[in-house]
PDB file of C-alpha atoms in Angstrom:
ATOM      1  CA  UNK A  30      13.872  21.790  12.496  1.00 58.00           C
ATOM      2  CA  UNK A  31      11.971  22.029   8.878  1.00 72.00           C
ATOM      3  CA  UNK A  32      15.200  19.697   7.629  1.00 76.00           C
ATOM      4  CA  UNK A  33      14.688  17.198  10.021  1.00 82.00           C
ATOM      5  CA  UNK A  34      10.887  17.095   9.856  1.00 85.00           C
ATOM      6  CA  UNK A  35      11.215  17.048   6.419  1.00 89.00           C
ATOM      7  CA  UNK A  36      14.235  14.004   6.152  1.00 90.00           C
ATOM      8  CA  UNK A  37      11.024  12.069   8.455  1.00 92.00           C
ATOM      9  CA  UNK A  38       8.322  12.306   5.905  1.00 93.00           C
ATOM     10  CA  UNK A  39      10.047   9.219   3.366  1.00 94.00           C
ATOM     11  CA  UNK A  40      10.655   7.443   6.302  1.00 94.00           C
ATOM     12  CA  UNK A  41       6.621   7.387   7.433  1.00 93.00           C
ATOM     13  CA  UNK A  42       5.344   7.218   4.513  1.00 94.00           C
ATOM     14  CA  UNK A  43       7.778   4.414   2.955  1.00 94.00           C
ATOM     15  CA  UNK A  44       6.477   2.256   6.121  1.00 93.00           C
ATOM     16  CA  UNK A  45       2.848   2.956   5.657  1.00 92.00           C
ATOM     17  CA  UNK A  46       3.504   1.356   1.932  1.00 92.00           C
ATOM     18  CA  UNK A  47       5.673  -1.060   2.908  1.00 94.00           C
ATOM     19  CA  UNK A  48       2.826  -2.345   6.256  1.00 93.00           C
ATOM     20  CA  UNK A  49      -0.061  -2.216   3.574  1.00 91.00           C
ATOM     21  CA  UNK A  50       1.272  -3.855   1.362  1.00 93.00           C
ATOM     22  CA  UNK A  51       2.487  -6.785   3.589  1.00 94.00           C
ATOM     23  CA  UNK A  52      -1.067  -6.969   4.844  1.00 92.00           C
ATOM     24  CA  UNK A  53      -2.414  -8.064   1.405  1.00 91.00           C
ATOM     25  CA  UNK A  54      -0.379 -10.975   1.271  1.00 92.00           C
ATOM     26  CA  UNK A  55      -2.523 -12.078   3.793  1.00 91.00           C
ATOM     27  CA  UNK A  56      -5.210 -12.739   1.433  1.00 89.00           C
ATOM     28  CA  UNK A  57      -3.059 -15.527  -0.075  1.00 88.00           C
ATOM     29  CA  UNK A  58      -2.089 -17.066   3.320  1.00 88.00           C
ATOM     30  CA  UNK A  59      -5.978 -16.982   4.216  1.00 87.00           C
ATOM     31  CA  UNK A  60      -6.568 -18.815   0.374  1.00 85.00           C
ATOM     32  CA  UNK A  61      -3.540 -21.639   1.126  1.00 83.00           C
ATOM     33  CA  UNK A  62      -4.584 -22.334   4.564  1.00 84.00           C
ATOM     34  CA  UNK A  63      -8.643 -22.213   3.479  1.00 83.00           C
ATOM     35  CA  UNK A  64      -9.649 -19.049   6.096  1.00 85.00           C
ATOM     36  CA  UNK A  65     -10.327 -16.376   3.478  1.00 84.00           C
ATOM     37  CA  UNK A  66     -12.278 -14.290   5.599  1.00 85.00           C
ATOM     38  CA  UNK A  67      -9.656 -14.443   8.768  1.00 89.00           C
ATOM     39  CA  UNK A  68      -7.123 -13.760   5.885  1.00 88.00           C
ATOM     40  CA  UNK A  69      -8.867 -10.878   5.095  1.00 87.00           C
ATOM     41  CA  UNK A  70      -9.671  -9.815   8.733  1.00 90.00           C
ATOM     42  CA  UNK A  71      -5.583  -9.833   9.543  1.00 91.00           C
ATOM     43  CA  UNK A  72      -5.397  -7.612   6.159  1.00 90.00           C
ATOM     44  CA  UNK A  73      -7.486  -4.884   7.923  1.00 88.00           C
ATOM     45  CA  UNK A  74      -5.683  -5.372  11.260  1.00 89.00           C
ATOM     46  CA  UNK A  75      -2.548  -4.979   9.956  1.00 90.00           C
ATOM     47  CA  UNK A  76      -3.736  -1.726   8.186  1.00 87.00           C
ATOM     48  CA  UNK A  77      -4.924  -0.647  11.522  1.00 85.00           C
ATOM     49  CA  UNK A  78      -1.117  -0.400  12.241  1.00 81.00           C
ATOM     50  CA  UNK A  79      -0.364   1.850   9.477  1.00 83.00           C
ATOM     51  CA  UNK A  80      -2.966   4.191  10.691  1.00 80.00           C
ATOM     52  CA  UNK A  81      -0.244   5.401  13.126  1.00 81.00           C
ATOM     53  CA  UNK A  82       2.236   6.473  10.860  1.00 84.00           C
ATOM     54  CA  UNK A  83      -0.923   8.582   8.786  1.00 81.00           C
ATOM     55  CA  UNK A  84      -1.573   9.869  12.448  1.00 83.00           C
ATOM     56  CA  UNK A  85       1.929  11.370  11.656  1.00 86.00           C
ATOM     57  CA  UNK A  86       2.584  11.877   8.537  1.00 88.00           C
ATOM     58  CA  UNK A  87      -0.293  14.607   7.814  1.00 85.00           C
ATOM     59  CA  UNK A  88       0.780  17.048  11.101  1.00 88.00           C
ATOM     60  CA  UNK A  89       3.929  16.755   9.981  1.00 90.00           C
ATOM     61  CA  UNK A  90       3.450  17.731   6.264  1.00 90.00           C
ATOM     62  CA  UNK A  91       1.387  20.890   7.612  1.00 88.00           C
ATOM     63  CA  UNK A  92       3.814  21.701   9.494  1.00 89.00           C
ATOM     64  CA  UNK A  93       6.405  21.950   6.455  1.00 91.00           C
ATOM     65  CA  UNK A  94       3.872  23.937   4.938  1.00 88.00           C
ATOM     66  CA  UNK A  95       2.918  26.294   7.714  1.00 87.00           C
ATOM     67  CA  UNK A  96       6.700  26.782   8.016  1.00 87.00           C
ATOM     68  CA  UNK A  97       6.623  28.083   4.430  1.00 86.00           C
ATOM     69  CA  UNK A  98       9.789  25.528   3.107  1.00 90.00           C
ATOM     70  CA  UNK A  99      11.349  25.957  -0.538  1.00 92.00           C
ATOM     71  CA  UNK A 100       9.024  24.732  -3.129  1.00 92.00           C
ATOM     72  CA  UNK A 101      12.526  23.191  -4.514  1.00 93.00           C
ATOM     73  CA  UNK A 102      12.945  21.342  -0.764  1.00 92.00           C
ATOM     74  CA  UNK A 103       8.966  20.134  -0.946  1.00 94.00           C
ATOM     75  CA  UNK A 104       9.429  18.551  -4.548  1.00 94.00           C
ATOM     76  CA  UNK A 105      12.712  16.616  -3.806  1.00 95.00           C
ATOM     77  CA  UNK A 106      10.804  15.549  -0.112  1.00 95.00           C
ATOM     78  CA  UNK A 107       7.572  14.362  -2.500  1.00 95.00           C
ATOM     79  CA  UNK A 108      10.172  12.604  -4.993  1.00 95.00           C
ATOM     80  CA  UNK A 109      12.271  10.280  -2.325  1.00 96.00           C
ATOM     81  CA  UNK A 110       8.781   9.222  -0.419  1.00 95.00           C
ATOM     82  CA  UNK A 111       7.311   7.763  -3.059  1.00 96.00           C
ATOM     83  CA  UNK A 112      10.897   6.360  -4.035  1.00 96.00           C
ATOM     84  CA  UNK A 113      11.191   4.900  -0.249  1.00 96.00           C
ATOM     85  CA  UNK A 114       7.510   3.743  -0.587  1.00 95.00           C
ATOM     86  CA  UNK A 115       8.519   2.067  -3.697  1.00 96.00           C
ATOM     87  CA  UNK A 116      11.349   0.650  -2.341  1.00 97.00           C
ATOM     88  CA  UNK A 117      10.141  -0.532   0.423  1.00 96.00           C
ATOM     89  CA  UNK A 118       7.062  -2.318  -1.702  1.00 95.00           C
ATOM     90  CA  UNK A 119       9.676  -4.067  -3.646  1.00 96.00           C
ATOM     91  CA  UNK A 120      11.400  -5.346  -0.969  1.00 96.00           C
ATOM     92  CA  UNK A 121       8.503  -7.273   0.219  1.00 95.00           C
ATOM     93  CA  UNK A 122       7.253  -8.317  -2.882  1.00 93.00           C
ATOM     94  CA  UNK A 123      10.996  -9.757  -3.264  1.00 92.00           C
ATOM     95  CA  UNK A 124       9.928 -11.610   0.057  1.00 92.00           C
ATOM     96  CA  UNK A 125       6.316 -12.190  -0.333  1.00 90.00           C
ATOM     97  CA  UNK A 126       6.709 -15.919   0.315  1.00 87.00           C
ATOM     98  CA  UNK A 127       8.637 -15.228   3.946  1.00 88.00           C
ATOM     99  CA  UNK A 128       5.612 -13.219   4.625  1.00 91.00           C
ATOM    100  CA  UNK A 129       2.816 -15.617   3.486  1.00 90.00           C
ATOM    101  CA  UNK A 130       4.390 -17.843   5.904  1.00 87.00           C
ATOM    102  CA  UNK A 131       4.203 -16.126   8.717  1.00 90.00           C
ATOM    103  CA  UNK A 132       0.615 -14.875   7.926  1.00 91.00           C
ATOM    104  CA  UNK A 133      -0.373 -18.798   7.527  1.00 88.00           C
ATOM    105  CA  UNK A 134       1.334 -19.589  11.093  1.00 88.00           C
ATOM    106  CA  UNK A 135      -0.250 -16.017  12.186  1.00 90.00           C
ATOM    107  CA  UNK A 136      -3.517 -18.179  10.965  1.00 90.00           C
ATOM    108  CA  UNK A 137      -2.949 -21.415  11.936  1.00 87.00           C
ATOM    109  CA  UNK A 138      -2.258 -19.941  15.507  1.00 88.00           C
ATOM    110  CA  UNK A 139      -5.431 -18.174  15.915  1.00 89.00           C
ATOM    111  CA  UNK A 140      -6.964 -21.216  15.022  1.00 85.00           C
ATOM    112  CA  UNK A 141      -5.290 -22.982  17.220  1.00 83.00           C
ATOM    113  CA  UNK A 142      -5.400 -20.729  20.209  1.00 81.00           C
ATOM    114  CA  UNK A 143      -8.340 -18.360  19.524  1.00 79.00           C
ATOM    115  CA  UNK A 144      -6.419 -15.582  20.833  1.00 83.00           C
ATOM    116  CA  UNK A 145      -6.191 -12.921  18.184  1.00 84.00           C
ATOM    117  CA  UNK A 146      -3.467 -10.397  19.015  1.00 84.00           C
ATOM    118  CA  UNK A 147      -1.212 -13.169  20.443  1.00 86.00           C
ATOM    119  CA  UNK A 148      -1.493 -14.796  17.123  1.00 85.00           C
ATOM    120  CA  UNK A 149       0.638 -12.293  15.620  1.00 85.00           C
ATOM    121  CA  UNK A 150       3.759 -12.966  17.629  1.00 84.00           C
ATOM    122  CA  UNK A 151       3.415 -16.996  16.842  1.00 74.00           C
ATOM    123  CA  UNK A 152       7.215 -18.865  16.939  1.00 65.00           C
ATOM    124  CA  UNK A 153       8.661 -19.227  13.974  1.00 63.00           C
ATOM    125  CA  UNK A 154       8.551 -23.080  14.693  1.00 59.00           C
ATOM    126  CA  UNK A 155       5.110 -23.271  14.953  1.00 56.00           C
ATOM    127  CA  UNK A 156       2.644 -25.297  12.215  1.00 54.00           C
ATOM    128  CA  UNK A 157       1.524 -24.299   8.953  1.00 49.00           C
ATOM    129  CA  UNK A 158       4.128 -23.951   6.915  1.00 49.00           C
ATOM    130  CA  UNK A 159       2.018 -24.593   3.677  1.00 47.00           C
ATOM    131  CA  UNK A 160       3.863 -24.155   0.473  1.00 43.00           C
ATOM    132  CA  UNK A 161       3.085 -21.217  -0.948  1.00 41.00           C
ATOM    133  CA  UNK A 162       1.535 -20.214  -4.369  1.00 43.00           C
ATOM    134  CA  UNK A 163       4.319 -19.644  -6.486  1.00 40.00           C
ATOM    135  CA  UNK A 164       2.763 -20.726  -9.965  1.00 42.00           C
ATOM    136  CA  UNK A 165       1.801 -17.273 -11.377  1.00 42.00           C
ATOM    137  CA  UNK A 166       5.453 -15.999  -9.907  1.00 45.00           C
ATOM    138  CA  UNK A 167       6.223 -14.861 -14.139  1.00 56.00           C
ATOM    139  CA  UNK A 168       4.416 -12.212 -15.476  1.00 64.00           C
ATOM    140  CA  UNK A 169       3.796 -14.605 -19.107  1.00 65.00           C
ATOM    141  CA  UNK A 170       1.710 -16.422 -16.854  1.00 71.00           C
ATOM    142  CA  UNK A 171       0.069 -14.126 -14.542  1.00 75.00           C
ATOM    143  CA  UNK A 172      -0.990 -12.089 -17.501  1.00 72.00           C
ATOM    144  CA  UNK A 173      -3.208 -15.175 -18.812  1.00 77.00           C
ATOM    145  CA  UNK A 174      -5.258 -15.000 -15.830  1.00 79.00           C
ATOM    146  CA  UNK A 175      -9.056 -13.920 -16.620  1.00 78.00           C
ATOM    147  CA  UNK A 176      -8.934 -10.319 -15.362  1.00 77.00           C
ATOM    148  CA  UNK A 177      -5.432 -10.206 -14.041  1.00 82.00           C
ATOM    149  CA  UNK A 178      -4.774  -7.330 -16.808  1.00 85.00           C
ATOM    150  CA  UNK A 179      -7.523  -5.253 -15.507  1.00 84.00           C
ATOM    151  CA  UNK A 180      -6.959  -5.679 -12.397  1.00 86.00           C
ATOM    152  CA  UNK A 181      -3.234  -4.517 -12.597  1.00 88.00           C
ATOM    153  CA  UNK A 182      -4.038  -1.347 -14.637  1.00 88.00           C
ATOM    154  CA  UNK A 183      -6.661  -0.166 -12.459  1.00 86.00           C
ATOM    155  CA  UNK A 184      -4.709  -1.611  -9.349  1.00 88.00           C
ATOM    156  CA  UNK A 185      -1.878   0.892 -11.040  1.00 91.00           C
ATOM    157  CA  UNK A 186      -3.883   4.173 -11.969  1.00 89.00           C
ATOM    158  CA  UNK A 187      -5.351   3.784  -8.088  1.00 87.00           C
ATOM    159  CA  UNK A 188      -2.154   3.960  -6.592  1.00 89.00           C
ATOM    160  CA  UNK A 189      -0.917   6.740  -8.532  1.00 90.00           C
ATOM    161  CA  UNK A 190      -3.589   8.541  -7.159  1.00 87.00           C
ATOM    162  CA  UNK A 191      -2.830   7.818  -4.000  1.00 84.00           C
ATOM    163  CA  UNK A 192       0.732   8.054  -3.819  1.00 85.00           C
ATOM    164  CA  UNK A 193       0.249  11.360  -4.994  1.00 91.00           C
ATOM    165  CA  UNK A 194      -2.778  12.545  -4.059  1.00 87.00           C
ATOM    166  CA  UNK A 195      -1.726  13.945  -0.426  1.00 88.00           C
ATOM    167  CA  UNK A 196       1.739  15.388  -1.567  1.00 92.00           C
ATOM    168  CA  UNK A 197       0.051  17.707  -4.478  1.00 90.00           C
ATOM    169  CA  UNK A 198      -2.474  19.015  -2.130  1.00 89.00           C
ATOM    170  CA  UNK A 199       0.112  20.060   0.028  1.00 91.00           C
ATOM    171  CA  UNK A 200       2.192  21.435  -2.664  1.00 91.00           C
ATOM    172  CA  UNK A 201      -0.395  23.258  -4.059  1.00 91.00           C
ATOM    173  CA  UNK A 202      -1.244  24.628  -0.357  1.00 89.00           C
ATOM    174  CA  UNK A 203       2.610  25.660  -0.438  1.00 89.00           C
ATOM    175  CA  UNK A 204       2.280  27.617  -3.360  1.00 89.00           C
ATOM    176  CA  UNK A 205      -0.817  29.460  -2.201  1.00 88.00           C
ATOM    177  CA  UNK A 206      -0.737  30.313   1.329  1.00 82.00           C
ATOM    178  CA  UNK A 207      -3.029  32.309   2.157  1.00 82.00           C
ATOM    179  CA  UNK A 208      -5.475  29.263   1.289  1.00 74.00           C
ATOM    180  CA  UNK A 209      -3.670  26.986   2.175  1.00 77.00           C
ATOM    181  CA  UNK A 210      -5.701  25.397   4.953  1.00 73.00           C
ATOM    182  CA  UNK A 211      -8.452  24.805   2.949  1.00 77.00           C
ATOM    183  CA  UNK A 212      -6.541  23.078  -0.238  1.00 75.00           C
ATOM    184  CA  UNK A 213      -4.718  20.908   1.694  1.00 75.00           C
ATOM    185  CA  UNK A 214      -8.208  19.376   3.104  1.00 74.00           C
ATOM    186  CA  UNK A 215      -8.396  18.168  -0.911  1.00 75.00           C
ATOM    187  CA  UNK A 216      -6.083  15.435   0.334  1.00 74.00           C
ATOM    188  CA  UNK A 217      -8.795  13.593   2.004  1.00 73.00           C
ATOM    189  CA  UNK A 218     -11.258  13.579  -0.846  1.00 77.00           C
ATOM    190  CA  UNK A 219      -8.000  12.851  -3.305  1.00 75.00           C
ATOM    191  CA  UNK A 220      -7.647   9.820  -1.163  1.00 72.00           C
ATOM    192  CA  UNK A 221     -11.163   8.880  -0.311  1.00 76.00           C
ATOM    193  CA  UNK A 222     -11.782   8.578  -4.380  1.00 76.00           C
ATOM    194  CA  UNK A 223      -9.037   6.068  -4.380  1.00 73.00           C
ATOM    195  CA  UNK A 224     -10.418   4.278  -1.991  1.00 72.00           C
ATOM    196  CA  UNK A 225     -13.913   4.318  -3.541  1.00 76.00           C
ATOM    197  CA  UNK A 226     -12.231   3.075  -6.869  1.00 74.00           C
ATOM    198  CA  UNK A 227     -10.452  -0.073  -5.208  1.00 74.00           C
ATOM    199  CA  UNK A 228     -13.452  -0.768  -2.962  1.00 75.00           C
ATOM    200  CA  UNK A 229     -16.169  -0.853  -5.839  1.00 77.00           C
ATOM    201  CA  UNK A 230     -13.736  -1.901  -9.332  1.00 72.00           C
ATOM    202  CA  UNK A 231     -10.848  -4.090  -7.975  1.00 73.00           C
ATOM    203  CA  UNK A 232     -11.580  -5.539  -4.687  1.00 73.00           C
ATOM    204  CA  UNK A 233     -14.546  -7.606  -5.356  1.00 77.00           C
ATOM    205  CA  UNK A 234     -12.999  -8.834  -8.755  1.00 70.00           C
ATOM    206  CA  UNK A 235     -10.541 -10.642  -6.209  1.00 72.00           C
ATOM    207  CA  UNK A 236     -13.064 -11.113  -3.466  1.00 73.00           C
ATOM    208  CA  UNK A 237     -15.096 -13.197  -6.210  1.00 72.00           C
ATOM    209  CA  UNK A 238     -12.294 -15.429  -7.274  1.00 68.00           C
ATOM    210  CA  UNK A 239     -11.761 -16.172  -3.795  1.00 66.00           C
ATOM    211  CA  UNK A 240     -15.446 -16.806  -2.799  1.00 67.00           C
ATOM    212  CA  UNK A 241     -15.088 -19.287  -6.239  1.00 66.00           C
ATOM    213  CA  UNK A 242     -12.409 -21.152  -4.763  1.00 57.00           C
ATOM    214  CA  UNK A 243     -10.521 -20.532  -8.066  1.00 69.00           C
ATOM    215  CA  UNK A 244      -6.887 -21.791  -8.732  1.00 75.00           C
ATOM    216  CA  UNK A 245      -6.693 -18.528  -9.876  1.00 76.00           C
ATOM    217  CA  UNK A 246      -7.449 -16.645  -6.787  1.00 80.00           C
ATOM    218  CA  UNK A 247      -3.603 -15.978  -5.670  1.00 83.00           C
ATOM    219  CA  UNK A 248      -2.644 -14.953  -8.710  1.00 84.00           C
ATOM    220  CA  UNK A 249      -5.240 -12.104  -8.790  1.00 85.00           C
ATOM    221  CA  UNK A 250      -3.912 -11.325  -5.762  1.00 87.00           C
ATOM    222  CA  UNK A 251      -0.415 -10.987  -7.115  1.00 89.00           C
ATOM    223  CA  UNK A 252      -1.617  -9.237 -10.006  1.00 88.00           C
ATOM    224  CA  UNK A 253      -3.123  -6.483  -7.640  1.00 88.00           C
ATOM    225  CA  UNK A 254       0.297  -6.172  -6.081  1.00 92.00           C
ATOM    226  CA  UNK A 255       1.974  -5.278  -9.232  1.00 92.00           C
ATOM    227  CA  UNK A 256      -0.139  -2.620 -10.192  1.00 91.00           C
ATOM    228  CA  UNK A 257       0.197  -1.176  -7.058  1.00 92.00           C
ATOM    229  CA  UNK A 258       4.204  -1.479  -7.205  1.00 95.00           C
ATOM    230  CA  UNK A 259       4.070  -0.172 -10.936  1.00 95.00           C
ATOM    231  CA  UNK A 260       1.551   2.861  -9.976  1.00 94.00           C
ATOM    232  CA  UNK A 261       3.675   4.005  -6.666  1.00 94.00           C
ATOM    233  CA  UNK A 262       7.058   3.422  -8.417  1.00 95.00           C
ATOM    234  CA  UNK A 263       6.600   4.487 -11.821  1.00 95.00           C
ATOM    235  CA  UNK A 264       2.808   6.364 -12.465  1.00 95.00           C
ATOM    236  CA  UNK A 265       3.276   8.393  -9.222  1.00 95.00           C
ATOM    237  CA  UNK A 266       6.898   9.578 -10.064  1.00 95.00           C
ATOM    238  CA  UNK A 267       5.562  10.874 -13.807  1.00 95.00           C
ATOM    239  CA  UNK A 268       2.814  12.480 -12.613  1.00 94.00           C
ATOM    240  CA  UNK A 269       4.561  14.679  -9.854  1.00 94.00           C
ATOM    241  CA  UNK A 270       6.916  15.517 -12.365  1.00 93.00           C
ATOM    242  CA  UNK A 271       4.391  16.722 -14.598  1.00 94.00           C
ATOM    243  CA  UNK A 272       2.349  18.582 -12.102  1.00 93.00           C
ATOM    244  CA  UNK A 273       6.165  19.922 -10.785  1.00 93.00           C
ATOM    245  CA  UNK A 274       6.932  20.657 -14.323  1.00 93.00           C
ATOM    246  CA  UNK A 275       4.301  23.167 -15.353  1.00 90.00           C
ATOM    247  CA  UNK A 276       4.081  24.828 -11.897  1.00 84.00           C
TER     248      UNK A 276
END
C-alpha cells in the first residue's frame, strides 16, 4: 500500500506543475488577442483545476508519513516529483505555442458565446488563430528585456521554495514523529511565503507591462516561465540534496 501511494505522489504533483504552468500562457493569449484581464481570469480558472490534485496530494503525503516509510524511500519519492514536475513543465514550454492557441480560441469563444465553461472545450476549427509571440523565443534576446533578468531570478528562487517547501516539511515530520503533526503544518506557511513573494515582487512587474501595452509584455511573461522551469528543475533538486545531505 505505502509503495503504491508513494509511486502516486510524482504523478499528482508533476500534473499540478504541468496545469499551472499551462495556465500562465494564458496571459500571452489574453495580450495577442487584446483581453488581458479574461486572459488572466482563465489563468486562475485553470488553477482552480489544480486545486484537485493539492486536495490529494497532501492526505496522501501524511499518510506516507503516518505509515512511518524509509527516510531512503521519502528522499527518492521527493527527488522524481520534482523531476516529473520538471518534466512535465518542459514539455509544455516545448509546446507553449499549441497552448496559446487554444487559450486564444478558449478567448475568442467566450467572446463570442459568453458562455464561460463551454469556452474551454471550443473546436479546434474555431477562430482566432492569432500568430503567436515568438520574438523573445532565444534567451540573447529575452535577456535584453527591461526586467526580464529579475524577473527570472526571483521567478526561480520562488519556485524553489515551492517545489520544495511541502516535501521538507514532511521529511522533517518523518524524521521526528512524535511532532510530526505539527511540523508538517510548516508546509502551508512554506508555501503561503511563496505566494506572498510572487504576488507582491513578480506579478505586478508583468501585470504593469501588460497594463502598458508594451511589446515587451510576452516576453516578461516568458521570462517568468523560465525561472520557474530553472527553480523546479534545477534550484529545487540542489536544495533537497543539501537539506538530504546533512540530515
Amino acid at each position: 500500500m505505502s509503495l503504491y501511494l508513494v509511486m502516486l505522489i510524482p504523478i499528482l504533483f508533476g500534473a499540478i506543475h504541468m496545469l499551472e504552468f499551462t495556465a500562465i500562457l494564458a496571459r500571452i493569449a489574453g495580450i495577442n488577442t487584446k483581453n488581458n484581464v479574461l486572459g488572466y481570469s482563465i489563468q486562475q480558472a485553470v488553477y482552480v483545476g489544480t486545486r484537485l490534485f493539492s486536495i490529494m496530494l497532501l492526505p496522501v503525503l501524511g499518510l506516507i508519513v503516518d505509515r512511518a516509510v524509509p527516510v531512503e524511500t521519502f528522499q527518492m519519492m521527493a527527488i522524481f516529483a520534482l523531476l516529473a514536475a520538471a518534466l512535465a513543465s518542459a514539455i509544455v514550454f516545448a509546446l507553449k505555442a499549441r497552448f496559446v492557441r487554444y487559450f486564444q480560441r478558449v478567448i475568442l469563444a467566450y467572446v463570442t458565446n459568453k458562455n464561460f465553461i463551454a469556452a474551454f472545450f471550443v473546436n479546434r476549427k474555431f477562430g482566432g488563430e492569432n500568430s503567436v509571440e515568438t520574438k523573445y523565443a532565444s534567451f540573447s534576446k529575452l535577456a535584453k528585456i527591461p526586467g526580464a533578468k529579475k524577473i527570472m531570478i526571483q521567478s526561480a528562487l520562488v519556485y524553489a521554495v515551492y517545489g520544495t517547501g511541502i516535501f521538507l516539511s514532511f521529511y522533517f515530520a518523518l524524521l521526528t514523529p512524535e511532532y510530526r503533526a505539527s511540523i508538517s503544518q510548516l508546509s502551508g506557511i512554506v508555501n503561503a511565503f511563496g505566494a506572498v513573494l510572487l504576488t507582491f515582487f513578480i506579478e505586478p512587474r508583468i501585470s504593469r507591462g501588460i497594463d502598458a501595452n508594451s511589446k515587451d509584455a510576452p516576453g516578461l511573461v516568458i521570462a517568468l516561465l523560465l525561472g520557474r522551469l530553472f527553480g523546479v528543475a534545477v534550484l529545487s533538486q540542489i536544495v533537497l540534496a543539501t537539506v538530504f545531505w546533512l540530515t
